[in-house]
Amino acid sequence: MNESLAIPHLSAVTHQALMSVRTRFAPSPTGYLHIGGVRTALFNWLLAKGAGGQFLLRIDDTDQQRNVEAALAPILHGFRWLGLEWDEGPEVDGPYAPYFQSQRSERYQAAVEKLLETGAAYRDFATTEELTAEREAAQAAGEPFRYSRKWMAETPEQATAFEAEGRQGVMRLKMPTEGTLEINDLVRGTVKFDWGREQDHVVQRADGSCLYHLATVVDDHDFKITHVVRAEEHLSNTPRQVFIAQALGYPLPEFAHVPYVAEPGSKNKLSKRKLEKYLKNRDFAALNNKGQQIAERLGLETSAETFNPVIVDFYEEVGFLPDAILNYLVLLGWSLDDSTEEFSREEMIQHFTLARVNKAPASFDAQKLLAFQQRAMNALPTKQKVARSVEFLKRAGLVSDPPPCDVAEYVTQIVEAAGDRITVFGDILEFDDFFTADDQLSYDEKAFGKRLVKPDDAAELLTAFRAKLADAKGFDAESLDKLLHDFVEQQGIKIGQIIHAIRVAVTGKAVGFGMFETLAILGQQRCLARIDRALKLLADAKG
RNA sequence: GCCCCGUUGGUCUAACGGUGAGGAUAGCGGGCUUUCAAUCCGCUGAUGAGGGUUCGAUUCCCUCACGGGGUGCCA
């Protein structure tokens, strides 16, 4: 063994340990997890996992909301459901706890004091009115606003004097007045800013509470974040954060500003507040309706504000597969090449790079999401499809809980016959006719009219076919296929003249999957019972 | 107003300065069929505008338009 082999190996390990990639996502506890936020979080997660590093969750609750815990729970739940586990953060903690900004005030206070000491910040006593006046004057003069620092207190004497006037002091950054800042953004490349255009931002209010920009810089440093990957709306905020970091003597993290996820069919940022507008988008509305229908069958108490395709909970309730959502989302702003579309979790981790993240926002496309879901669902083994479908059936009250012992077998037949008609697990509920008692089956009025009432020979044919069914020896799909075809030949009719009537009679619906599978699954007794009932209803209808 | 970022079919995207601008999804037409779905075959559809640089521009530069962000004691 020679040394030249051993040494590089060792140093590579050391290097990796030192340079361990740490990323974070910083949600505010708003009570729900936004799909656009998840996409940004996913990029962070992928970057960290791909480098063997850590992904952390930090809670931006500087606003001190009253019920942080309740508002945070759905967010954490959403991350877990998607399988975006965090290495450090709420509930799992970690070496740099606490991970809640509301609990880190002392850290921010210490930073403010240091900024003051080094002259990077100053106490300011301007009133809101005075600042507004300055702003308006600058605007009237057509000049960019820059605070005059008239009420800046650089000595304790000055501060005392201002306080004597009844003024309250805040802490402001003393920003450079000239020069340029160049940052090398991992997505956007070199971006230049003019220091002279930056404001003396407030970092601490009169009541001692600190603002976001200060807090985020301190936290990212404390948590040893190496890559700040966030939405592009923060790009313009970066200079002030760089200033704070440098003033505190922190090394700068890498920055990557990723585009936001846009509204369906537009380039506006996707927001939870404009749902009404999105519902005018056909595809978005279709997805939403699908969800609402499933929710209704499940008996969920939903409202448009808390249950819609912008919110991650929606997908869980309706029965999407997390991997399908991630696969769709990763392609919203990132691509590997000109043709690869399908990625497992591991493949995403393996291939993701910031260099191939797009600069332009990408619109949320409900149809394409559904297409990814469809594909993932088709690839799922029947056994898993059945297990999840049974859960949904139980929740909808269509099978009792605990289910009868043969439920899995029964549902397996349905799932297999349904094939790709099941896009999300909630779709199983559309086949409720397999789970209702024969004398409770409800008939679609339109279908009943068109296929049973209207054709003059419906009752006659159905009665004749019922007799055949009653005598049937085998009741599997293949035998039934033959049975019906023989019947049709005997009667000298086309199959279309009877098969729709049969479908409506036994399922109550105009559409469904293969007729023979349907009959076979229901079994002889139930088919006969349902046909009898349909014939009776038909007779009543014809009066 | 000023500063920063962006702009390829409806949508997501690909294209060392040299491709018939490729793929996906959607749409349309047709076949198959007992309905729906699926499937098969075929088709429509894009480089925001204008100037440069270049033998050659989606790609580089400038101007404009449009969209987004910042200019907050919001995050």
Coordinates of C-alpha atoms (C1' of nucleotides) in Angstrom, one line a residue:
Chain A
M1 CA 0.0 0.0 0.0
N2 CA 1.6 3.2 -1.0
E3 CA 1.0 6.5 0.8
S4 CA -0.2 8.5 -2.2
L5 CA -3.3 6.4 -2.2
A6 CA -4.0 6.6 1.4
I7 CA -3.5 10.3 1.9
P8 CA -6.0 11.6 -0.7
H9 CA -8.6 9.1 0.7
L10 CA -8.2 10.4 4.2
S11 CA -8.3 14.0 3.1
A12 CA -11.4 13.5 1.1
V13 CA -13.2 12.3 4.1
T14 CA -11.9 15.2 6.2
H15 CA -12.9 17.6 3.5
Q16 CA -16.4 16.3 3.4
A17 CA -16.8 16.4 7.1
L18 CA -15.7 20.0 7.2
M19 CA -17.7 21.1 4.2
S20 CA -20.8 19.2 5.2
V21 CA -23.7 20.9 3.3
R22 CA -26.4 22.2 5.6
T23 CA -29.6 23.7 4.2
R24 CA -32.7 24.9 5.8
F25 CA -36.3 25.7 5.1
A26 CA -37.9 28.3 7.4
P27 CA -41.7 28.2 7.4
S28 CA -43.8 30.6 9.4
P29 CA -46.5 28.8 11.4
T30 CA -49.5 29.7 9.2
G31 CA -51.6 26.6 9.7
Y32 CA -51.0 25.0 6.4
L33 CA -48.2 23.9 4.1
H34 CA -48.1 25.7 0.7
I35 CA -47.3 23.7 -2.4
G36 CA -44.9 26.4 -3.6
G37 CA -43.1 26.3 -0.3
V38 CA -42.7 22.6 -0.5
R39 CA -41.0 23.0 -3.9
T40 CA -38.4 25.3 -2.3
A41 CA -38.1 23.0 0.6
L42 CA -37.6 20.1 -1.7
F43 CA -34.7 21.8 -3.5
N44 CA -33.1 22.4 -0.1
W45 CA -33.7 18.9 1.0
L46 CA -32.3 17.4 -2.3
L47 CA -29.2 19.6 -2.1
A48 CA -28.4 18.5 1.4
K49 CA -29.2 14.8 0.9
G50 CA -27.2 14.7 -2.3
A51 CA -24.2 16.0 -0.5
G52 CA -24.7 13.7 2.5
G53 CA -25.5 16.8 4.5
Q54 CA -28.3 18.0 6.8
F55 CA -31.6 19.6 6.1
L56 CA -33.1 21.6 8.9
L57 CA -36.4 23.2 9.7
R58 CA -36.4 26.5 11.5
I59 CA -39.6 28.2 12.5
D60 CA -39.9 31.8 11.7
D61 CA -42.3 32.9 14.4
T62 CA -40.8 36.3 15.1
D63 CA -44.3 37.7 15.0
Q64 CA -45.1 35.7 18.2
Q65 CA -48.4 34.3 16.9
R66 CA -50.5 33.1 19.7
N67 CA -51.0 29.5 18.8
V68 CA -47.7 28.5 17.2
E69 CA -48.0 24.9 18.1
A70 CA -51.4 24.5 16.5
A71 CA -50.4 26.4 13.4
L72 CA -47.2 24.4 13.1
A73 CA -48.6 20.9 13.4
P74 CA -50.1 20.8 9.9
I75 CA -46.8 22.0 8.4
L76 CA -44.7 19.3 10.2
H77 CA -47.3 16.8 9.3
G78 CA -47.1 17.7 5.7
F79 CA -43.4 17.4 5.6
R80 CA -43.6 14.0 7.2
W81 CA -46.2 12.8 4.8
L82 CA -44.1 13.8 1.9
G83 CA -41.1 12.1 3.4
L84 CA -39.1 15.3 3.6
E85 CA -37.7 14.5 7.0
W86 CA -35.6 17.1 8.7
D87 CA -32.4 16.3 10.5
E88 CA -32.7 19.2 13.0
G89 CA -35.6 21.4 13.9
P90 CA -38.9 21.2 15.8
E91 CA -39.7 18.0 17.6
V92 CA -36.4 16.4 16.6
D93 CA -34.2 19.2 18.0
G94 CA -30.5 19.0 17.4
P95 CA -27.2 20.5 18.6
Y96 CA -28.2 24.1 17.9
A97 CA -31.6 24.2 19.5
P98 CA -33.9 26.0 19.9
Y99 CA -35.1 26.1 16.3
F100 CA -37.8 28.6 16.9
Q101 CA -37.0 32.2 16.3
S102 CA -39.3 33.3 19.1
Q103 CA -36.9 31.5 21.5
R104 CA -33.7 32.9 20.2
S105 CA -34.1 36.6 21.3
E106 CA -30.9 36.6 23.3
R107 CA -28.9 35.6 20.3
Y108 CA -30.4 38.4 18.3
Q109 CA -29.9 40.9 21.2
A110 CA -26.2 39.9 21.4
A111 CA -25.9 40.5 17.7
V112 CA -27.5 43.9 17.9
E113 CA -25.1 44.9 20.7
K114 CA -22.2 43.8 18.6
L115 CA -23.4 45.8 15.6
L116 CA -23.7 48.8 17.8
E117 CA -20.2 48.3 19.2
T118 CA -18.6 48.1 15.8
G119 CA -20.6 51.0 14.4
A120 CA -22.5 48.9 11.9
A121 CA -25.7 50.0 13.6
Y122 CA -27.0 53.0 15.4
R123 CA -29.9 54.1 17.6
D124 CA -32.4 56.1 15.7
F125 CA -35.1 58.3 17.1
A126 CA -37.0 59.4 14.0
T127 CA -40.8 59.2 14.2
T128 CA -42.8 57.4 11.5
E129 CA -44.2 60.8 10.4
E130 CA -40.7 62.2 10.0
L131 CA -39.6 59.3 7.9
T132 CA -42.7 59.4 5.8
A133 CA -42.1 63.1 5.2
E134 CA -38.5 62.4 4.0
R135 CA -39.7 59.6 1.8
E136 CA -42.3 61.7 0.2
A137 CA -39.9 64.6 -0.3
A138 CA -37.5 62.3 -2.1
Q139 CA -40.2 60.9 -4.2
A140 CA -41.4 64.4 -5.1
A141 CA -37.9 65.4 -6.1
G142 CA -37.7 62.2 -8.2
E143 CA -34.8 60.9 -6.2
P144 CA -34.3 57.5 -4.5
F145 CA -35.0 57.7 -0.9
R146 CA -32.2 57.5 1.6
Y147 CA -32.7 58.4 5.3
S148 CA -31.0 61.6 6.3
R149 CA -29.9 60.2 9.7
K150 CA -31.1 63.4 11.3
W151 CA -32.3 61.6 14.4
M152 CA -29.3 59.3 14.6
A153 CA -27.9 59.1 18.1
E154 CA -24.2 58.1 18.1
T155 CA -23.5 59.0 21.7
P156 CA -25.4 58.3 24.9
E157 CA -25.9 62.0 25.4
Q158 CA -27.7 62.4 22.1
A159 CA -29.8 59.4 22.9
T160 CA -30.8 60.9 26.3
A161 CA -31.6 64.2 24.6
F162 CA -33.9 62.5 22.1
E163 CA -35.5 60.4 24.9
A164 CA -36.2 63.6 26.8
E165 CA -38.3 64.7 23.9
G166 CA -40.4 61.6 24.4
R167 CA -39.0 59.8 21.4
Q168 CA -38.5 56.1 21.2
G169 CA -35.4 54.6 19.7
V170 CA -35.0 51.8 17.2
M171 CA -31.8 50.2 16.0
R172 CA -30.8 50.8 12.4
L173 CA -28.1 49.5 10.2
K174 CA -25.5 52.0 9.2
M175 CA -25.2 51.0 5.6
P176 CA -22.3 51.9 3.3
T177 CA -23.0 54.9 1.1
E178 CA -20.9 53.8 -1.8
G179 CA -19.3 50.9 -3.6
T180 CA -20.9 47.8 -5.0
L181 CA -21.6 44.4 -3.7
E182 CA -21.2 41.4 -5.9
I183 CA -22.8 38.1 -5.0
N184 CA -22.3 34.9 -6.8
D185 CA -25.8 33.4 -6.8
L186 CA -25.7 29.7 -7.5
V187 CA -28.8 29.9 -9.7
R188 CA -28.5 33.4 -11.2
G189 CA -24.8 33.9 -11.4
T190 CA -23.1 37.2 -10.5
V191 CA -25.5 39.8 -9.3
K192 CA -24.3 43.3 -8.5
F193 CA -25.9 45.8 -6.1
D194 CA -25.1 49.4 -5.4
W195 CA -24.6 50.0 -1.7
G196 CA -25.7 53.6 -2.1
R197 CA -29.2 52.4 -2.9
E198 CA -29.6 50.3 0.3
Q199 CA -31.6 51.7 3.2
D200 CA -30.6 52.0 6.8
H201 CA -32.9 49.1 7.7
V202 CA -34.3 48.7 11.2
V203 CA -33.1 45.6 12.9
Q204 CA -34.6 46.1 16.3
R205 CA -37.8 47.7 17.3
A206 CA -38.2 50.1 20.3
D207 CA -39.7 47.2 22.3
G208 CA -36.5 45.2 21.8
S209 CA -37.9 42.7 19.3
C210 CA -35.8 42.0 16.3
L211 CA -36.6 41.9 12.7
Y212 CA -36.4 39.1 10.2
H213 CA -33.3 40.1 8.4
L214 CA -31.2 40.2 11.5
A215 CA -32.7 37.0 12.9
T216 CA -32.2 35.0 9.7
V217 CA -28.6 36.0 9.4
V218 CA -27.9 35.1 13.0
D219 CA -29.7 31.8 12.8
D220 CA -28.2 30.7 9.6
H221 CA -24.8 31.3 11.1
D222 CA -25.7 29.7 14.4
F223 CA -27.0 26.6 12.6
K224 CA -24.0 26.5 10.4
I225 CA -26.1 26.8 7.2
T226 CA -23.8 26.5 4.2
H227 CA -26.3 27.1 1.4
V228 CA -29.2 29.5 1.7
V229 CA -31.6 28.3 -1.0
R230 CA -34.8 30.4 -0.9
A231 CA -37.4 32.0 -3.1
E232 CA -36.2 34.8 -5.5
E233 CA -38.2 37.5 -3.6
H234 CA -35.3 37.4 -1.2
L235 CA -32.7 38.3 -3.8
S236 CA -33.1 42.0 -3.3
N237 CA -32.9 41.5 0.5
T238 CA -29.5 39.8 0.2
P239 CA -27.3 42.9 0.4
R240 CA -28.6 43.9 3.8
Q241 CA -28.1 40.4 5.1
V242 CA -24.6 40.3 3.7
F243 CA -23.9 43.6 5.4
I244 CA -25.2 42.2 8.8
A245 CA -23.2 39.0 8.4
Q246 CA -20.0 40.8 7.5
A247 CA -20.4 43.3 10.3
L248 CA -20.8 40.3 12.7
G249 CA -17.7 38.7 11.3
Y250 CA -19.6 35.7 9.9
P251 CA -18.4 33.8 6.9
L252 CA -21.0 34.1 4.1
P253 CA -23.1 31.1 3.1
E254 CA -23.6 30.3 -0.6
F255 CA -26.8 31.9 -1.9
A256 CA -29.2 30.4 -4.4
H257 CA -32.4 32.2 -5.3
V258 CA -34.9 29.9 -6.9
P259 CA -37.9 31.1 -8.8
Y260 CA -41.3 30.9 -7.2
V261 CA -44.1 28.7 -8.3
A262 CA -46.6 30.7 -10.3
E263 CA -50.3 30.6 -10.6
P264 CA -51.9 28.3 -13.1
G265 CA -51.7 29.9 -16.5
S266 CA -49.9 33.1 -15.3
K267 CA -46.6 34.2 -14.0
N268 CA -47.9 35.6 -10.8
K269 CA -46.8 34.1 -7.6
L270 CA -49.0 31.3 -6.4
S271 CA -50.8 32.5 -3.3
K272 CA -53.3 31.0 -1.0
R273 CA -55.5 34.1 -1.1
K274 CA -56.4 34.1 -4.8
L275 CA -58.2 30.8 -4.9
E276 CA -61.2 32.2 -6.6
K277 CA -59.1 33.3 -9.5
Y278 CA -57.5 29.9 -9.8
L279 CA -60.8 28.2 -9.9
K280 CA -61.5 29.9 -13.2
N281 CA -58.6 27.8 -14.6
R282 CA -60.2 24.7 -16.0
D283 CA -57.5 22.3 -14.9
F284 CA -57.1 23.7 -11.5
A285 CA -60.9 23.6 -11.0
A286 CA -61.1 20.0 -12.2
L287 CA -58.5 18.9 -9.6
N288 CA -60.3 20.9 -7.0
N289 CA -63.6 19.4 -7.8
K290 CA -62.2 15.9 -7.8
G291 CA -60.9 16.7 -4.3
Q292 CA -64.1 18.2 -3.1
Q293 CA -66.1 15.2 -4.2
I294 CA -63.8 12.8 -2.5
A295 CA -63.9 14.9 0.6
E296 CA -67.7 14.9 0.5
R297 CA -67.8 11.1 0.3
L298 CA -65.4 10.9 3.2
G299 CA -67.6 13.2 5.1
L300 CA -64.7 15.7 5.7
E301 CA -65.6 19.1 7.0
T302 CA -63.8 21.2 4.5
S303 CA -63.8 24.8 3.4
A304 CA -62.3 26.3 0.3
E305 CA -59.7 28.2 2.3
T306 CA -58.3 25.1 4.0
F307 CA -58.9 22.4 1.4
N308 CA -57.7 23.1 -2.1
P309 CA -54.8 22.2 -4.4
V310 CA -52.5 25.0 -3.1
I311 CA -52.4 23.3 0.2
V312 CA -50.5 20.0 0.8
D313 CA -53.1 18.5 3.1
F314 CA -55.5 18.4 0.1
Y315 CA -53.3 15.8 -1.6
E316 CA -53.1 13.6 1.4
E317 CA -56.8 13.6 2.1
V318 CA -57.6 12.8 -1.5
G319 CA -55.1 10.0 -1.7
F320 CA -52.2 11.1 -3.7
L321 CA -48.8 9.5 -3.6
P322 CA -46.1 11.6 -2.1
D323 CA -43.5 10.5 -4.6
A324 CA -45.7 11.6 -7.5
I325 CA -46.0 15.0 -6.0
L326 CA -42.3 15.3 -5.4
N327 CA -41.6 14.1 -8.9
Y328 CA -43.9 16.7 -10.3
L329 CA -42.5 19.5 -8.1
V330 CA -38.9 18.8 -8.8
L331 CA -39.5 19.4 -12.4
L332 CA -41.1 22.7 -11.7
G333 CA -37.9 24.7 -12.2
W334 CA -35.4 22.0 -12.6
S335 CA -34.6 19.4 -15.2
L336 CA -31.9 16.8 -15.7
D337 CA -31.8 16.8 -19.5
D338 CA -34.0 17.0 -22.5
S339 CA -36.1 14.0 -21.8
T340 CA -35.9 12.4 -18.3
E341 CA -39.2 12.9 -16.5
E342 CA -39.5 10.1 -14.0
F343 CA -37.4 10.2 -10.9
S344 CA -37.5 8.1 -7.8
R345 CA -36.6 9.8 -4.6
E346 CA -33.1 8.4 -4.8
E347 CA -32.7 9.5 -8.4
M348 CA -33.7 13.0 -7.5
I349 CA -31.2 13.1 -4.8
Q350 CA -28.5 11.7 -7.0
H351 CA -29.1 14.0 -9.9
F352 CA -30.2 17.3 -8.4
T353 CA -28.0 20.3 -8.9
L354 CA -28.6 24.0 -8.4
A355 CA -26.8 24.7 -11.7
R356 CA -29.7 23.2 -13.5
V357 CA -32.4 25.1 -11.7
N358 CA -34.2 27.6 -13.9
K359 CA -34.3 31.3 -13.4
A360 CA -37.9 31.9 -14.5
P361 CA -41.0 31.1 -12.5
A362 CA -43.0 28.0 -13.4
S363 CA -46.8 27.8 -13.4
F364 CA -48.6 25.2 -11.4
D365 CA -50.2 22.8 -13.8
A366 CA -52.9 20.6 -12.2
Q367 CA -53.2 18.4 -15.2
K368 CA -49.6 17.5 -15.4
L369 CA -49.5 16.8 -11.6
L370 CA -52.4 14.4 -12.2
A371 CA -50.5 12.8 -15.1
F372 CA -47.6 12.1 -12.7
Q373 CA -49.9 10.8 -10.1
Q374 CA -51.6 8.5 -12.7
R375 CA -48.3 7.1 -13.7
A376 CA -47.1 6.5 -10.2
M377 CA -50.4 4.9 -9.2
N378 CA -50.3 2.5 -12.2
A379 CA -46.9 1.4 -11.1
L380 CA -48.0 0.6 -7.6
P381 CA -48.4 -3.1 -6.7
T382 CA -52.0 -4.1 -6.4
K383 CA -51.6 -5.2 -2.9
Q384 CA -50.7 -1.7 -1.8
K385 CA -53.4 -0.2 -3.9
V386 CA -55.9 -2.4 -2.2
A387 CA -54.7 -1.7 1.3
R388 CA -54.9 2.0 0.8
S389 CA -58.2 1.7 -0.9
V390 CA -59.7 -0.2 2.0
E391 CA -58.6 2.6 4.3
F392 CA -60.6 5.1 2.2
L393 CA -63.6 2.8 2.0
K394 CA -63.5 2.5 5.8
R395 CA -63.3 6.2 6.2
A396 CA -66.2 6.7 3.9
G397 CA -68.2 4.1 5.9
L398 CA -68.6 1.8 2.9
V399 CA -67.0 -1.1 4.7
S400 CA -67.3 -1.7 8.3
D401 CA -64.4 -1.2 10.7
P402 CA -62.9 -3.7 11.3
P403 CA -63.6 -4.9 7.8
P404 CA -65.0 -8.4 7.1
C405 CA -62.2 -10.9 6.6
D406 CA -62.8 -11.2 2.9
V407 CA -62.7 -7.5 2.1
A408 CA -59.2 -7.5 0.8
E409 CA -60.0 -10.2 -1.7
Y410 CA -63.2 -8.4 -2.8
V411 CA -61.5 -5.1 -3.1
T412 CA -58.6 -6.7 -5.0
Q413 CA -61.1 -7.8 -7.7
I414 CA -62.5 -4.3 -7.9
V415 CA -59.1 -2.6 -8.0
E416 CA -58.0 -5.0 -10.7
A417 CA -61.1 -4.5 -12.8
A418 CA -60.9 -0.7 -12.3
G419 CA -57.3 -0.6 -13.6
D420 CA -56.1 2.9 -14.3
R421 CA -59.5 4.4 -13.5
I422 CA -58.1 4.8 -10.0
T423 CA -55.9 7.8 -10.2
V424 CA -55.9 8.7 -6.5
F425 CA -57.0 6.4 -3.7
G426 CA -60.1 8.4 -3.1
D427 CA -61.3 7.3 -6.6
I428 CA -62.2 3.9 -5.1
L429 CA -65.2 5.7 -3.6
E430 CA -66.7 6.2 -7.0
F431 CA -67.4 2.5 -7.1
D432 CA -69.6 2.6 -4.1
D433 CA -72.2 0.6 -5.9
F434 CA -70.2 -2.5 -5.0
F435 CA -70.6 -1.8 -1.4
T436 CA -74.2 -0.9 -1.1
A437 CA -76.9 -3.3 -0.2
D438 CA -78.9 -4.5 -3.3
D439 CA -82.1 -2.9 -2.0
Q440 CA -80.3 0.4 -1.3
L441 CA -78.7 0.9 -4.7
S442 CA -79.5 4.2 -6.1
Y443 CA -80.1 4.6 -9.8
D444 CA -78.8 7.5 -11.9
E445 CA -81.9 9.1 -13.1
K446 CA -80.6 9.9 -16.6
A447 CA -79.1 6.5 -17.1
F448 CA -82.2 4.8 -15.9
G449 CA -84.3 6.7 -18.3
K450 CA -82.1 6.3 -21.3
R451 CA -81.2 2.7 -20.9
L452 CA -84.3 1.2 -19.2
V453 CA -87.4 3.4 -19.6
K454 CA -86.9 4.6 -23.1
P455 CA -86.1 1.4 -25.1
D456 CA -89.3 -0.5 -25.5
D457 CA -87.7 -3.9 -25.3
A458 CA -85.6 -3.3 -22.2
A459 CA -87.8 -5.0 -19.7
E460 CA -88.3 -7.9 -22.0
L461 CA -84.7 -8.5 -22.8
L462 CA -83.6 -8.0 -19.3
T463 CA -86.1 -10.5 -18.0
A464 CA -84.9 -13.0 -20.5
F465 CA -81.3 -12.4 -19.7
R466 CA -82.1 -12.6 -16.0
A467 CA -83.3 -16.2 -16.6
K468 CA -80.0 -17.0 -18.3
L469 CA -78.1 -15.6 -15.4
A470 CA -80.1 -17.6 -12.9
D471 CA -79.2 -20.8 -14.7
A472 CA -75.6 -19.8 -15.3
K473 CA -73.2 -22.5 -14.2
G474 CA -70.0 -20.5 -14.1
F475 CA -70.1 -17.0 -12.9
D476 CA -66.6 -15.8 -13.8
A477 CA -66.1 -13.0 -16.4
E478 CA -65.2 -15.4 -19.1
S479 CA -68.3 -17.6 -18.8
L480 CA -70.5 -14.5 -18.5
D481 CA -68.9 -13.1 -21.6
K482 CA -69.9 -16.3 -23.5
L483 CA -73.3 -16.3 -21.8
L484 CA -74.2 -12.9 -23.0
H485 CA -72.9 -13.3 -26.5
D486 CA -74.9 -16.5 -26.9
F487 CA -77.9 -14.7 -25.6
V488 CA -77.4 -11.9 -28.0
E489 CA -77.1 -14.3 -30.9
Q490 CA -80.2 -16.2 -29.9
Q491 CA -82.2 -13.0 -29.7
G492 CA -80.8 -11.7 -32.9
I493 CA -79.9 -8.4 -31.3
K494 CA -76.7 -6.3 -31.0
I495 CA -74.9 -6.4 -27.7
G496 CA -75.3 -2.7 -27.4
Q497 CA -79.1 -3.2 -27.1
I498 CA -78.8 -5.1 -23.8
I499 CA -75.5 -4.4 -22.2
H500 CA -76.3 -0.9 -21.2
A501 CA -79.5 -1.9 -19.6
I502 CA -77.7 -4.6 -17.6
R503 CA -75.1 -2.1 -16.5
V504 CA -77.7 0.3 -15.2
A505 CA -79.7 -2.4 -13.6
V506 CA -76.8 -3.8 -11.6
T507 CA -74.7 -0.7 -10.9
G508 CA -77.2 2.1 -11.2
K509 CA -74.7 3.9 -13.3
A510 CA -74.2 4.6 -17.0
V511 CA -70.4 4.1 -16.9
G512 CA -68.1 1.7 -15.2
F513 CA -65.5 -0.9 -16.0
G514 CA -65.8 -4.1 -17.9
M515 CA -69.4 -5.5 -17.7
F516 CA -68.4 -9.1 -17.2
E517 CA -65.9 -8.3 -14.5
T518 CA -68.6 -6.2 -12.9
L519 CA -71.1 -9.1 -12.9
A520 CA -68.6 -11.6 -11.7
I521 CA -67.5 -9.4 -8.8
L522 CA -71.0 -8.9 -7.7
G523 CA -71.8 -12.5 -8.0
Q524 CA -74.9 -14.3 -9.0
Q525 CA -77.2 -13.6 -6.1
R526 CA -76.6 -9.9 -6.1
C527 CA -76.9 -9.6 -9.8
L528 CA -80.3 -11.3 -9.8
A529 CA -81.5 -9.3 -6.8
R530 CA -80.5 -6.0 -8.5
I531 CA -82.0 -6.9 -11.8
D532 CA -85.2 -7.9 -10.1
R533 CA -85.3 -4.6 -8.3
A534 CA -84.5 -2.6 -11.4
L535 CA -87.3 -4.4 -13.3
K536 CA -89.7 -3.6 -10.5
L537 CA -88.7 0.1 -10.5
L538 CA -89.0 0.1 -14.3
A539 CA -92.5 -1.3 -14.1
D540 CA -93.4 1.3 -11.6
A541 CA -91.9 4.0 -13.7
K542 CA -93.9 2.9 -16.8
G543 CA -96.9 2.9 -14.6
Chain B
rG1 C1' -39.5 57.0 -9.9
rC2 C1' -35.0 54.1 -8.7
rC3 C1' -32.4 49.2 -8.1
rC4 C1' -32.4 43.8 -8.9
rC5 C1' -34.3 39.3 -11.5
rG6 C1' -36.8 37.2 -15.5
rU7 C1' -39.3 36.2 -20.8
rU8 C1' -38.9 29.0 -25.9
rG9 C1' -45.9 25.9 -28.1
rG10 C1' -51.8 26.4 -23.3
rU11 C1' -48.3 24.4 -19.4
rC12 C1' -43.4 22.1 -17.6
rU13 C1' -38.9 22.1 -20.2
rA14 C1' -34.2 20.7 -23.8
rA15 C1' -30.8 22.8 -27.2
rC16 C1' -20.5 24.0 -26.5
rG17 C1' -23.0 30.5 -31.3
rG18 C1' -24.3 25.9 -36.4
rU19 C1' -30.7 20.8 -34.8
rG20 C1' -36.0 20.2 -39.7
rA21 C1' -35.8 24.2 -32.3
rG22 C1' -36.2 18.0 -29.2
rG23 C1' -39.1 15.7 -25.1
rA24 C1' -43.3 15.8 -21.6
rU25 C1' -48.3 17.2 -20.5
rA26 C1' -52.6 19.1 -22.5
rG27 C1' -55.6 19.8 -27.1
rC28 C1' -57.6 18.1 -32.0
rG29 C1' -58.7 14.0 -35.6
rG30 C1' -59.1 8.8 -36.4
rG31 C1' -58.8 3.3 -35.2
rC32 C1' -60.3 -0.4 -31.4
rU33 C1' -64.5 -1.1 -28.1
rU34 C1' -70.4 -2.8 -24.2
rU35 C1' -70.0 2.7 -21.4
rC36 C1' -65.9 5.4 -19.2
rA37 C1' -60.8 5.0 -18.9
rA38 C1' -56.8 2.9 -21.2
rU39 C1' -54.4 1.8 -25.8
rC40 C1' -52.9 2.5 -31.0
rC41 C1' -52.2 5.8 -35.4
rG42 C1' -51.9 10.8 -37.1
rC43 C1' -52.0 16.3 -36.4
rU44 C1' -51.9 21.4 -34.7
rG45 C1' -48.7 24.5 -31.8
rA46 C1' -43.0 28.2 -29.4
rU47 C1' -37.7 31.3 -29.2
rG48 C1' -41.9 38.9 -26.4
rA49 C1' -40.4 43.3 -30.0
rG50 C1' -36.6 46.1 -32.4
rG51 C1' -31.7 47.0 -33.2
rG52 C1' -26.6 45.3 -33.2
rU53 C1' -22.0 41.7 -33.1
rU54 C1' -21.2 37.3 -36.3
rC55 C1' -20.4 33.6 -42.3
rG56 C1' -24.2 32.0 -38.8
rA57 C1' -28.0 34.1 -32.7
rU58 C1' -33.0 30.7 -28.7
rU59 C1' -27.9 31.3 -27.1
rC60 C1' -23.6 37.4 -26.8
rC61 C1' -24.6 43.1 -26.4
rC62 C1' -28.1 47.4 -26.4
rU63 C1' -33.1 49.6 -26.3
rC64 C1' -38.1 48.8 -25.5
rA65 C1' -42.4 46.0 -23.8
rC66 C1' -44.3 42.7 -20.4
rG67 C1' -44.0 39.9 -15.6
rG68 C1' -41.9 39.5 -10.7
rG69 C1' -39.2 41.3 -6.4
rG70 C1' -37.0 45.3 -3.4
rU71 C1' -37.2 50.3 -2.0
rG72 C1' -41.4 48.5 5.3
rC73 C1' -40.5 49.3 12.8
rC74 C1' -43.6 42.4 7.0
rA75 C1' -41.5 37.6 6.3

